[in-house]
Short mmCIF file of C-alpha atoms in Angstrom, two decimals:
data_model
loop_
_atom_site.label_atom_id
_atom_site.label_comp_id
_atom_site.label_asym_id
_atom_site.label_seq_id
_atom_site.Cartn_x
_atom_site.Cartn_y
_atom_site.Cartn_z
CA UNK A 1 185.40 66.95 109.83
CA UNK A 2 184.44 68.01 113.44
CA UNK A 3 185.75 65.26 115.96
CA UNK A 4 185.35 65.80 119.97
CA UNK A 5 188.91 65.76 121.39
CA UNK A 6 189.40 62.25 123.37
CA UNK A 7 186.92 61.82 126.34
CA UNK A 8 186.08 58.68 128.61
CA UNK A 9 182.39 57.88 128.97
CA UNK A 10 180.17 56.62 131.68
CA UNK A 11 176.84 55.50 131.89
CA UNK A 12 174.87 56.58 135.11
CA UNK A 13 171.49 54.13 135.68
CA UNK A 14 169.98 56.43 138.22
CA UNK A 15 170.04 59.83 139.47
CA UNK A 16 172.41 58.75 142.68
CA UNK A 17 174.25 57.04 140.45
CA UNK A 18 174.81 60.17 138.31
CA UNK A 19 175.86 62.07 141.55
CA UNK A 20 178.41 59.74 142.78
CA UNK A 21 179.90 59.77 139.01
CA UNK A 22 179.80 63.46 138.84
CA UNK A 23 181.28 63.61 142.52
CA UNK A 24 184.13 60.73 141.55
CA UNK A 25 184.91 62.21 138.52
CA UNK A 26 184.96 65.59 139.34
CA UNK A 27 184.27 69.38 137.74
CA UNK A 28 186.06 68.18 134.36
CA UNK A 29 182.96 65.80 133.93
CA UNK A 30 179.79 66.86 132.51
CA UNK A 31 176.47 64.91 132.50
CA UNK A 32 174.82 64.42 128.90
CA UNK A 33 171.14 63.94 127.94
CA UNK A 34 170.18 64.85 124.17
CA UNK A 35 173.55 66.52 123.55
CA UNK A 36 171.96 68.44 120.86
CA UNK A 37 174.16 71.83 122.68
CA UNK A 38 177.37 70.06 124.06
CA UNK A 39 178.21 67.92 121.27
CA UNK A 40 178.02 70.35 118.61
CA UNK A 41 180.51 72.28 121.72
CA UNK A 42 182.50 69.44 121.97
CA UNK A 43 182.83 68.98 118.17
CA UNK A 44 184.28 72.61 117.42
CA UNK A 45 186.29 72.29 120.92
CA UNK A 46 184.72 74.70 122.93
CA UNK A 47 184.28 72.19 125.43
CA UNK A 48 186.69 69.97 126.13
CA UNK A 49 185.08 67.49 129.09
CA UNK A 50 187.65 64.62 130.14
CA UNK A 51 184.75 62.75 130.75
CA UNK A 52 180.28 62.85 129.59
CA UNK A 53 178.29 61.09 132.01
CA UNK A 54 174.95 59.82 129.62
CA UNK A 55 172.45 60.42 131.74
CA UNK A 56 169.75 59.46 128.91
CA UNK A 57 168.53 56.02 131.18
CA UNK A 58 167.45 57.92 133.67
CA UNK A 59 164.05 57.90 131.73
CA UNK A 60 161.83 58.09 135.53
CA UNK A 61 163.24 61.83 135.10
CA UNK A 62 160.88 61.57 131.56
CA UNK A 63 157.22 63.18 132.62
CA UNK A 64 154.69 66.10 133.18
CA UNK A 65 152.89 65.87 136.12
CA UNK A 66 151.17 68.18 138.74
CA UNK A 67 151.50 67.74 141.82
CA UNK A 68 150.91 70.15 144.81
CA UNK A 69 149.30 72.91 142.79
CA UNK A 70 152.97 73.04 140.66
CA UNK A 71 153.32 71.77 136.99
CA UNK A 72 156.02 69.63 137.07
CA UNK A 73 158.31 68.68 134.19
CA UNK A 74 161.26 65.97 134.55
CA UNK A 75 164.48 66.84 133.40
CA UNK A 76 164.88 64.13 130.77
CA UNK A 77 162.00 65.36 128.82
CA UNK A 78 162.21 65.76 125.67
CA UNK A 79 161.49 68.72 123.82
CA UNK A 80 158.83 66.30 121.73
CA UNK A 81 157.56 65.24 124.50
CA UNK A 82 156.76 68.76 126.30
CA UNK A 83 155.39 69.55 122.81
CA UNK A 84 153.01 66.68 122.83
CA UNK A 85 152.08 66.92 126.24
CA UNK A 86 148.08 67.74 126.60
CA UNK A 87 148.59 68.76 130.70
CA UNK A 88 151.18 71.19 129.42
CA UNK A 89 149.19 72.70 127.15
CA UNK A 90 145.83 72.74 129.40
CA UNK A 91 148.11 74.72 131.72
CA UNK A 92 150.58 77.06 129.73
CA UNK A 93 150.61 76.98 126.03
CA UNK A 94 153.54 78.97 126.12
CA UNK A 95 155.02 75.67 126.44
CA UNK A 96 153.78 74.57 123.08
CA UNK A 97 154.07 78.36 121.37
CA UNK A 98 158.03 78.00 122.12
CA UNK A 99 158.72 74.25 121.71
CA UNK A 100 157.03 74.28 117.74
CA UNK A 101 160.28 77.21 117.58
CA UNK A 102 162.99 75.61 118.70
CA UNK A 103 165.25 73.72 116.52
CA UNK A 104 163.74 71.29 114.28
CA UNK A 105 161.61 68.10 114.80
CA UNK A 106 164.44 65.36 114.98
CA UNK A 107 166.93 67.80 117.11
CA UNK A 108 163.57 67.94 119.16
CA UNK A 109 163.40 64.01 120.21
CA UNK A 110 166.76 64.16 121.73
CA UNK A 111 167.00 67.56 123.48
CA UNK A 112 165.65 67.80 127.30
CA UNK A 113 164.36 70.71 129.03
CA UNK A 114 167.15 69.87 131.68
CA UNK A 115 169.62 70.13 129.15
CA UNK A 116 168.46 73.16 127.94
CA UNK A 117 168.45 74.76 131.13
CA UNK A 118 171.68 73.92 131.72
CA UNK A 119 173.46 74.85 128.71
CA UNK A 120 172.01 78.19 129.17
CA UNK A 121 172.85 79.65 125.78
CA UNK A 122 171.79 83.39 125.87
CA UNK A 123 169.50 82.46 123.44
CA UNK A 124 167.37 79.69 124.93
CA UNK A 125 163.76 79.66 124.38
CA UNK A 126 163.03 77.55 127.49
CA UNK A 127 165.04 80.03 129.59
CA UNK A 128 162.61 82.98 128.61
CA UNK A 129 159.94 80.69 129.21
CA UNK A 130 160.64 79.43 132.63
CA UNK A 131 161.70 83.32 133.25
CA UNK A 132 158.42 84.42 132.19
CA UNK A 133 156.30 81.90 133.85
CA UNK A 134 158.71 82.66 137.29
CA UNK A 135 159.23 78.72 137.07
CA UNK A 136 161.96 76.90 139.40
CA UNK A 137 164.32 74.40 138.99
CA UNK A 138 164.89 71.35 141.34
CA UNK A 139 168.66 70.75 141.91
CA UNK A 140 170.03 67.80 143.49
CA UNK A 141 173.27 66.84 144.82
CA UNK A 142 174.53 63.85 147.37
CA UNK A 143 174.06 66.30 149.96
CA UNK A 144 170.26 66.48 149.55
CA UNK A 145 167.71 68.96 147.33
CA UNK A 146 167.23 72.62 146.97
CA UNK A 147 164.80 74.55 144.45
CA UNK A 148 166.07 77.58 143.03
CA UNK A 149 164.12 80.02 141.05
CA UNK A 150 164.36 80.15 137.07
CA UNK A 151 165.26 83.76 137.24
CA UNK A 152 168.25 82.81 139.80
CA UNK A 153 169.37 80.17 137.79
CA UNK A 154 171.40 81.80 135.24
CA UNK A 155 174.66 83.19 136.31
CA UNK A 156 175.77 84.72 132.43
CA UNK A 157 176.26 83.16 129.10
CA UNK A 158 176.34 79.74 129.48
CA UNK A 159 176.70 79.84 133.25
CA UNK A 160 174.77 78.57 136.13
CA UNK A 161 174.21 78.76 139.73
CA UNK A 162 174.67 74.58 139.51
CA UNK A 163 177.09 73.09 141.58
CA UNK A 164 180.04 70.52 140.67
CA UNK A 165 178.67 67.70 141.38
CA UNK A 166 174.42 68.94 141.51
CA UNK A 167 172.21 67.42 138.78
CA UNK A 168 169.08 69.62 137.27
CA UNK A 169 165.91 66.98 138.01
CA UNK A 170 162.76 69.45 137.58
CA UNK A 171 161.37 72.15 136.18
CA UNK A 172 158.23 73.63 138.09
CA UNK A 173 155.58 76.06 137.29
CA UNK A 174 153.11 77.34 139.90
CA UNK A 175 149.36 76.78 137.96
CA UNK A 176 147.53 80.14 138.33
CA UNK A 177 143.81 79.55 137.84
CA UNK A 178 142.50 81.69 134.71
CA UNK A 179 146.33 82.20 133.11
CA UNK A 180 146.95 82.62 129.67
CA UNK A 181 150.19 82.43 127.55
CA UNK A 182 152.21 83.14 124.35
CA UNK A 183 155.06 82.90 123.08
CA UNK A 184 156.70 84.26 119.84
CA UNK A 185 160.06 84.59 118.24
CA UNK A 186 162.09 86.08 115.18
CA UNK A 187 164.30 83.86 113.09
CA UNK A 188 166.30 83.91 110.25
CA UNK A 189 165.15 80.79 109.20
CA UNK A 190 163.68 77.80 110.12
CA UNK A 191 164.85 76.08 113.13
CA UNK A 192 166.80 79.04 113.79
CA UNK A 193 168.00 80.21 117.00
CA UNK A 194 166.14 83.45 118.19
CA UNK A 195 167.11 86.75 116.46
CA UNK A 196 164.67 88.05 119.42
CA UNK A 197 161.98 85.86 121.32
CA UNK A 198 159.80 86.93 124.04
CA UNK A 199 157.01 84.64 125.87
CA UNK A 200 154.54 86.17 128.74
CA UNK A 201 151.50 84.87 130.87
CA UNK A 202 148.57 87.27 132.21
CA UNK A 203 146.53 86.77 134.59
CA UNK A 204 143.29 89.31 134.28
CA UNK A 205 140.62 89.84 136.75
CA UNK A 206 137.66 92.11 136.39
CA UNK A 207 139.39 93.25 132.85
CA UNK A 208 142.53 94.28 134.49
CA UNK A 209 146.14 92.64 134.82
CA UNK A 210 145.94 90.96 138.00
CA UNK A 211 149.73 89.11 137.43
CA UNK A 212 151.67 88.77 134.76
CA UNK A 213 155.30 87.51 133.71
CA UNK A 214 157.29 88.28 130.75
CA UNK A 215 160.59 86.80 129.65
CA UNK A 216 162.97 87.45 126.83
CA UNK A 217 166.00 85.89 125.12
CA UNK A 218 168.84 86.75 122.50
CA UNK A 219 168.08 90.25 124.05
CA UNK A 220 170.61 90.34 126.76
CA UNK A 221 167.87 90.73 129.40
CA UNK A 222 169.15 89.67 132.62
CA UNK A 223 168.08 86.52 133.70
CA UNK A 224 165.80 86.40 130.58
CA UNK A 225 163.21 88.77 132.25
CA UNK A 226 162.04 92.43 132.55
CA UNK A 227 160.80 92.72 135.99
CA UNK A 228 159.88 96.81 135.73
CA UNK A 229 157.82 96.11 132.86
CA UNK A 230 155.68 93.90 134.54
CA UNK A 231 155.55 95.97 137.88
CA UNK A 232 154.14 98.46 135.33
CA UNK A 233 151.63 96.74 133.91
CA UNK A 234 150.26 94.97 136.81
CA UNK A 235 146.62 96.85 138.27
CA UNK A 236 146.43 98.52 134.72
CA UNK A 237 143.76 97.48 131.44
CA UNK A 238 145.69 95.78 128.95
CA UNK A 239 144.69 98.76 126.59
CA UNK A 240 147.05 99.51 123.25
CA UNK A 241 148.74 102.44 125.40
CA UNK A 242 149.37 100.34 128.30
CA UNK A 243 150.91 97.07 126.27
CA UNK A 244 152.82 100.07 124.49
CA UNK A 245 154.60 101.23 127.80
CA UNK A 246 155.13 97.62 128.86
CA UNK A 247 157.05 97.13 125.74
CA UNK A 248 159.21 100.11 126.00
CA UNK A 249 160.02 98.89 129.21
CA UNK A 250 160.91 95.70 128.73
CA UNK A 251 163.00 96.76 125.60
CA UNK A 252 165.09 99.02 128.63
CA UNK A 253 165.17 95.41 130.08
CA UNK A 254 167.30 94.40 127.44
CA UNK A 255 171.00 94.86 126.42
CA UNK A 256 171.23 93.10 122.71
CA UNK A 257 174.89 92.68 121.25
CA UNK A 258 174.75 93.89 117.28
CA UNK A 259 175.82 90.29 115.36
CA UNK A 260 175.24 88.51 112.20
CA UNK A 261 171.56 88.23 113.32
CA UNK A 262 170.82 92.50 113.41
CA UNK A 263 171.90 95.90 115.15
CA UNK A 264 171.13 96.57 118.35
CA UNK A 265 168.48 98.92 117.12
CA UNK A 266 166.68 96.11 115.31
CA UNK A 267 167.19 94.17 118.29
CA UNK A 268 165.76 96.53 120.81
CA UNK A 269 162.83 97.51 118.17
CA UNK A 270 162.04 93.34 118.52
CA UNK A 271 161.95 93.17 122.76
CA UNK A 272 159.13 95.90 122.76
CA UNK A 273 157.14 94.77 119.65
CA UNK A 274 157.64 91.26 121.07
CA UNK A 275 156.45 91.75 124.31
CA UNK A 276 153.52 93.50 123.00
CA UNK A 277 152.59 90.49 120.75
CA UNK A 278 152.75 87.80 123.75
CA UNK A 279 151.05 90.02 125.85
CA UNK A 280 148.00 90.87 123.14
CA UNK A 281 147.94 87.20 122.82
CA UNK A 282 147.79 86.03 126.04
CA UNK A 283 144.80 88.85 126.47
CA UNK A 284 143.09 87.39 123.38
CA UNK A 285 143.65 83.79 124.81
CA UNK A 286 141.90 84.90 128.19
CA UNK A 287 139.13 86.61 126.48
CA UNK A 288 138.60 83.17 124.15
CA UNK A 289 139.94 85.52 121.29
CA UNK A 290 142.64 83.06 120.54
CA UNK B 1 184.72 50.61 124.39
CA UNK B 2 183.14 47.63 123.56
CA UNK B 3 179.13 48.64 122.15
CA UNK B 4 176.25 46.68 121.15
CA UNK B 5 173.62 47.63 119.53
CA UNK B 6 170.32 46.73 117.13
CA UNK B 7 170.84 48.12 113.65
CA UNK B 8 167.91 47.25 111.49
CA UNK B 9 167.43 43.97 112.90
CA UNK B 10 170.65 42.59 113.42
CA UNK B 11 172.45 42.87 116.42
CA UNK B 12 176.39 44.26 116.23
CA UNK B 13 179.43 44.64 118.43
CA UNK B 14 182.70 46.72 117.80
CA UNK B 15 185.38 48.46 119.35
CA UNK B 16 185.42 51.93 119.24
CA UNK B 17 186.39 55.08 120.93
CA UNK B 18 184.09 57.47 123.17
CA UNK B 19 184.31 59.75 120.91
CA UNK B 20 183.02 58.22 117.71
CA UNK B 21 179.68 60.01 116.63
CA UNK B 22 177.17 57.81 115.57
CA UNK B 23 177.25 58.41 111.79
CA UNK B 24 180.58 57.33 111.30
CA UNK B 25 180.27 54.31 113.45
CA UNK B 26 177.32 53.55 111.01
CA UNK B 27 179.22 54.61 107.85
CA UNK B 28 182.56 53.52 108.69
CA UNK B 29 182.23 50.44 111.34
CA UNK B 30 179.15 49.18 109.51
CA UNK B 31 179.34 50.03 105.86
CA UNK B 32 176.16 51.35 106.26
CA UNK B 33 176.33 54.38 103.58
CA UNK B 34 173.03 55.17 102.74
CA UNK B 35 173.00 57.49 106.22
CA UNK B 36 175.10 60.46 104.91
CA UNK B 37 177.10 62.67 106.53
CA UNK B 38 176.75 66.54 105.72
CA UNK B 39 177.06 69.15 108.21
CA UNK B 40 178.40 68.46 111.52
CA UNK B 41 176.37 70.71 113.02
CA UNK B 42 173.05 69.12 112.99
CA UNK B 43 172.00 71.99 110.66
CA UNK B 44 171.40 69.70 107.23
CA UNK B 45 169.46 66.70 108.57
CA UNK B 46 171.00 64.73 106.05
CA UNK B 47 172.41 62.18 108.90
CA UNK B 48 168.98 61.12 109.96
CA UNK B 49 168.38 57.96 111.50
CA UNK B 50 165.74 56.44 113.93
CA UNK B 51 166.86 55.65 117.36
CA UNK B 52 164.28 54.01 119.38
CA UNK B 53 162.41 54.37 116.95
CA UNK B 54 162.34 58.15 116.42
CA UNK B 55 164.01 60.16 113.66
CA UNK B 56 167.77 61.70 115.12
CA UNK B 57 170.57 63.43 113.83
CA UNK B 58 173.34 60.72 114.04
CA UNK B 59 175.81 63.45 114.16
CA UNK B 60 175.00 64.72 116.81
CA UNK B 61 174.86 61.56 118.70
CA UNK B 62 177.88 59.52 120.08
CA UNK B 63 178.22 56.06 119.00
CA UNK B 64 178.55 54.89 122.67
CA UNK B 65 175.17 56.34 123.73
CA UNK B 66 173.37 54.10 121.34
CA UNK B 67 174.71 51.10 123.25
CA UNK B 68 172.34 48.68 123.64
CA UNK B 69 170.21 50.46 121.87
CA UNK B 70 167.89 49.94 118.67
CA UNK B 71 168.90 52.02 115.36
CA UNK B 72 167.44 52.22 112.02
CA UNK B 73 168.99 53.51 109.11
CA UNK B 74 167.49 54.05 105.16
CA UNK B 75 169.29 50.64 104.50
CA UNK B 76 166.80 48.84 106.60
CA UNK B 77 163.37 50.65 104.82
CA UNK B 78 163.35 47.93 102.03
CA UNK B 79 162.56 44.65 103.69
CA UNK B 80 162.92 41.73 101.55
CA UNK B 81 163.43 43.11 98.54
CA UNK B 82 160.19 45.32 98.66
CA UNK B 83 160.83 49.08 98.88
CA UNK B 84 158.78 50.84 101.22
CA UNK B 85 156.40 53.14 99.84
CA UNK B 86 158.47 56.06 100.58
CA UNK B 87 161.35 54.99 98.36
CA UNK B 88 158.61 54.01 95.97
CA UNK B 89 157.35 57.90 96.19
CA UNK B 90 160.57 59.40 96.25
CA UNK B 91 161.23 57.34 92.63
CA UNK B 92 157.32 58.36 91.25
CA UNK B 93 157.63 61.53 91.97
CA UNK B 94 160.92 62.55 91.44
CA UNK B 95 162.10 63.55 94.85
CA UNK B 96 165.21 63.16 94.65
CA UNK B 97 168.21 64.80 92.17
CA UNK B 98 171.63 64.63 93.60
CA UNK B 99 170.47 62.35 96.37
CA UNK B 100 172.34 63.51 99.18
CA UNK B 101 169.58 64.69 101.32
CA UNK B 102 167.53 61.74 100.62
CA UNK B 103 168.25 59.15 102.90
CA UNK B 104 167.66 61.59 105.81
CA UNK B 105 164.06 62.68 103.85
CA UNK B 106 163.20 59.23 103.61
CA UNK B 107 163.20 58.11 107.06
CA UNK B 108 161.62 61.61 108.45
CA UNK B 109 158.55 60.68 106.34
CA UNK B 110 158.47 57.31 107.08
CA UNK B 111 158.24 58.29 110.62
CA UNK B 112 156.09 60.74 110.14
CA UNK B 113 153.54 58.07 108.07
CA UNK B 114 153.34 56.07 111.03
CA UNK B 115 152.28 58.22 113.29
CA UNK B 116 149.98 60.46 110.77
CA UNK B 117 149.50 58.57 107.97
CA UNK B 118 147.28 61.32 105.44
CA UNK B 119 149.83 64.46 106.61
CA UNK B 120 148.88 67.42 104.85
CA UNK B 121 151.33 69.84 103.12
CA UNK B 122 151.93 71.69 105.91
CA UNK B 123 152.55 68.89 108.16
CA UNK B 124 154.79 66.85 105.66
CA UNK B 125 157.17 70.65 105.15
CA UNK B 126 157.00 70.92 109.32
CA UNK B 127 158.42 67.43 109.46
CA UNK B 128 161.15 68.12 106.77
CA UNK B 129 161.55 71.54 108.50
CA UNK B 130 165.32 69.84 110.42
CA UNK B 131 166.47 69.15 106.49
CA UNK B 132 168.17 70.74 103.88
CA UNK B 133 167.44 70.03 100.09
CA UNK B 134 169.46 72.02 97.31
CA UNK B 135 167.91 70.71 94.68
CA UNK B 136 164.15 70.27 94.85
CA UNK B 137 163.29 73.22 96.26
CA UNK B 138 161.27 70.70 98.23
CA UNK B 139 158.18 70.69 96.07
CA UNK B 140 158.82 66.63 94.89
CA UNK B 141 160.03 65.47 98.50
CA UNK B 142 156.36 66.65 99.27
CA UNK B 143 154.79 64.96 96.53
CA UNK B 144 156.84 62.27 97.27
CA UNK B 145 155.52 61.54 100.97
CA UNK B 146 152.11 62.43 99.61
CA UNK B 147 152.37 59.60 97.15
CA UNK B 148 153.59 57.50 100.02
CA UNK B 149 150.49 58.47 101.76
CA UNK B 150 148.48 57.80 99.22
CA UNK B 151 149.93 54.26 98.53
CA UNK B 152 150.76 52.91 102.01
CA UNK B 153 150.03 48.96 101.02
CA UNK B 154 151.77 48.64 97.63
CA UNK B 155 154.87 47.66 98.63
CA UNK B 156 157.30 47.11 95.02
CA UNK B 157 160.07 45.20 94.59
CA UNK B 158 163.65 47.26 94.20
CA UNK B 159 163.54 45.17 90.66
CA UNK B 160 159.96 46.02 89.15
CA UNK B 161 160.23 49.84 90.65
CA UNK B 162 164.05 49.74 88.70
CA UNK B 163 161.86 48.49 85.53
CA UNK B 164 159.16 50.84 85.81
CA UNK B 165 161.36 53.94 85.90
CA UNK B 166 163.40 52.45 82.62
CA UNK B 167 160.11 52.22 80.80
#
């Protein structure tokens, strides 16, 4: 039997509210939404919080909107409801692509996208896809609000750039007229976390890659992305050859550890076929293929 | 801590400690044993229960979080002595052999009957995708929820479907 080690619990009812907890109880506090990543943590005791401030009635932090050309997605969303969401699929169905891979369909109605952001296992799906889609995150603290980009976010393994006492409350994704999406992932099974997952958008004008973003996780890609790969394939056709040489790239991107889930080769093999697959997609997608 | 919640109706209150997960508060506080407890690692899906109204692994839930909130458990699927047509399937159809995955099965499908009542194959094995069965190989727990489907207004009572399956 997994039990957390003792902690004290605290119900914030709004965002301030969650602040001045986090600020009065201090850096051995951590704020919980669906707990689907710090339980299971706090269960094995690799996290040992003296205190979990719920944060799950903060449900005005529950929504996709857009607003000022941006997709905007609260931080108490859950994954169900990013999944369900017709405005986030109108805009990036990476968003769906990913979400029908992660986890499982109850795990799904109590994880967040904040939460998942801020666990930032090295291999989150949502952290390739705000990588890929060069998202940002909203970060508030008592001292006011900043936006930091997705790709800044990350620190390492389960680290952020978050502050002590600085709450996640958005994740935003500037809408690029015309863009198209995918997102695609190896498993060992069902409900899996990624062997290897990649997710991309394209933008094409005129037949040729205009913008595009790719992200990758479980491939030890820093801050999920390959950033030379896209340079690379920006200005060029999205021909066979070219999607080929983005791939190899982006597998250079990447620096997989060999575990239970495959060698590094395997690994490696996975970031440039991977890449290749979103990006084919995302073509097909623009060119009603898909 | 002092909690008080909705379970299947009736409102309780207890005592316990921060860290209680919500399956054992359920099983243990409440006697409520038809929610199982397999995994601990929200792998198994065997711990499933609604909260809010939507299908949740109570393991990986603390008991305090569901303060003042509404939970639903396999115990509260028969009303009034009338199974729901999901236990009613599960018993047709034989999806069930050692049981232990079953209360967990049970209240996926139910949820996923209310929202898509005529779910295809596909759909019904997505919705089971969080849940682990070693005995069916899954093939009954689908036939199961498609004879749910496929009988939504026939509710039984526990004692005629107990009869039916001795004849």
């Amino acid at each position: 039997m997994q039990t957390p080690a003792p902690v004290d619990y605290a119900r914030a009812t709004s965002v301030e509210h969650a602040l001045e907890l986090l600020e009065r109880l201090g850096p051995e506090s951590r704020l919980i939404a669906g707990g689907h990543s710090l339980l299971p943590m706090m269960r094995i005791r690799l996290a040992q919080p003296e205190c979990v401030i719920d944060i799950n009635d903060l449900t005005d932090l529950d929504y996709v909107k857009v607003e000022g050309g941006e997709l905007c997605i609260g931080a108490m969303t859950r994954h169900a409801g990013v999944l369900d969401s017709p405005v986030v699929g109108e805009h990036y169905t990476i968003f769906h692509d990913a979400e029908r891979l992660i986890a499982d369909p109850p795990v799904r109605n109590r994880g967040t996208v904040g939460g998942s952001f801020c666990q930032a296992d090295p291999a989150e799906d949502l952290a390739a896809v705000g990588s890929a889609l060069k998202a940002s995150v909203v970060l508030r603290s008592s001292q006011g609000t900043r936006t930091v980009p997705a790709r800044e976010f990350h620190a390492g393994p389960y680290e952020t750039v978050l502050g002590d006492a600085e709450m996640l409350t958005e994740l935003r994704v500037p809408i690029r007229p015309g863009a198209t999406s995918a997102y695609t992932k190896v498993k060992r099974k069902s409900g899996d976390w990624a062997t290897a997952a990649a997710g991309a958008y394209v933008v094409l004008r005129d037949g040729v890659v205009a913008d595009v973003g790719i992200g990758l996780t479980a491939l030890g890609a820093p801050h999920f992305c390959a950033e030379e790969a896209e340079a690379y394939l920006v200005g060029k056709e999205p021909t066979e050859e070219h999607l080929a040489e983005t791939g190899r790239l982006a597998a250079q991107a990447c620096n997989p550890r060999a575990d239970q889930r495959g060698p590094v080769e395997y690994k490696l093999h996975l970031a440039g076929e991977l890449t290749q697959r979103v990006l084919r997609q995302s073509v097909a997608r623009a060119e009603g293929r898909a | 801590m002092h909690v008080t919640m909705t379970v299947n109706g009736n409102e309780v209150t207890a005592d316990v400690e921060p860290r209680l997960l919500l399956v054992h508060f359920v099983r243990d506080h409440l006697g409520l044993t038809g929610t199982h407890w397999g995994c601990d690692t929200s792998q198994c899906g065997t711990c499933v229960l609604w909260l809010d109204g939507r299908p949740v692994k109570s393991c990986t839930v603390l008991a305090v979080m569901a303060d003042g909130h509404e939970v639903r458990t396999v115990e509260g699927l028969e009303v009034d002595g009338r199974l729901d047509p999901v236990q009613q399937g599960f018993m047709e159809e034989h999806g069930l052999q050692c049981g232990f995955c079953t209360p967990g099965m049970m209240m996926t499908a139910r949820w996923l009957l209310d929202h898509q009542p005529d779910p295809d194959e596909a759909t019904i094995r997505e919705a089971i995708s969080g849940q682990l069965c070693r005995c069916t190989g899954y093939e009954n727990i689908v036939r199961a929820v498609r004879w749910a489907a496929r009988h939504p207004g026939e509710p039984t009572t526990a004692q005629d479907a107990s009869q039916e399956v001795q004849a």
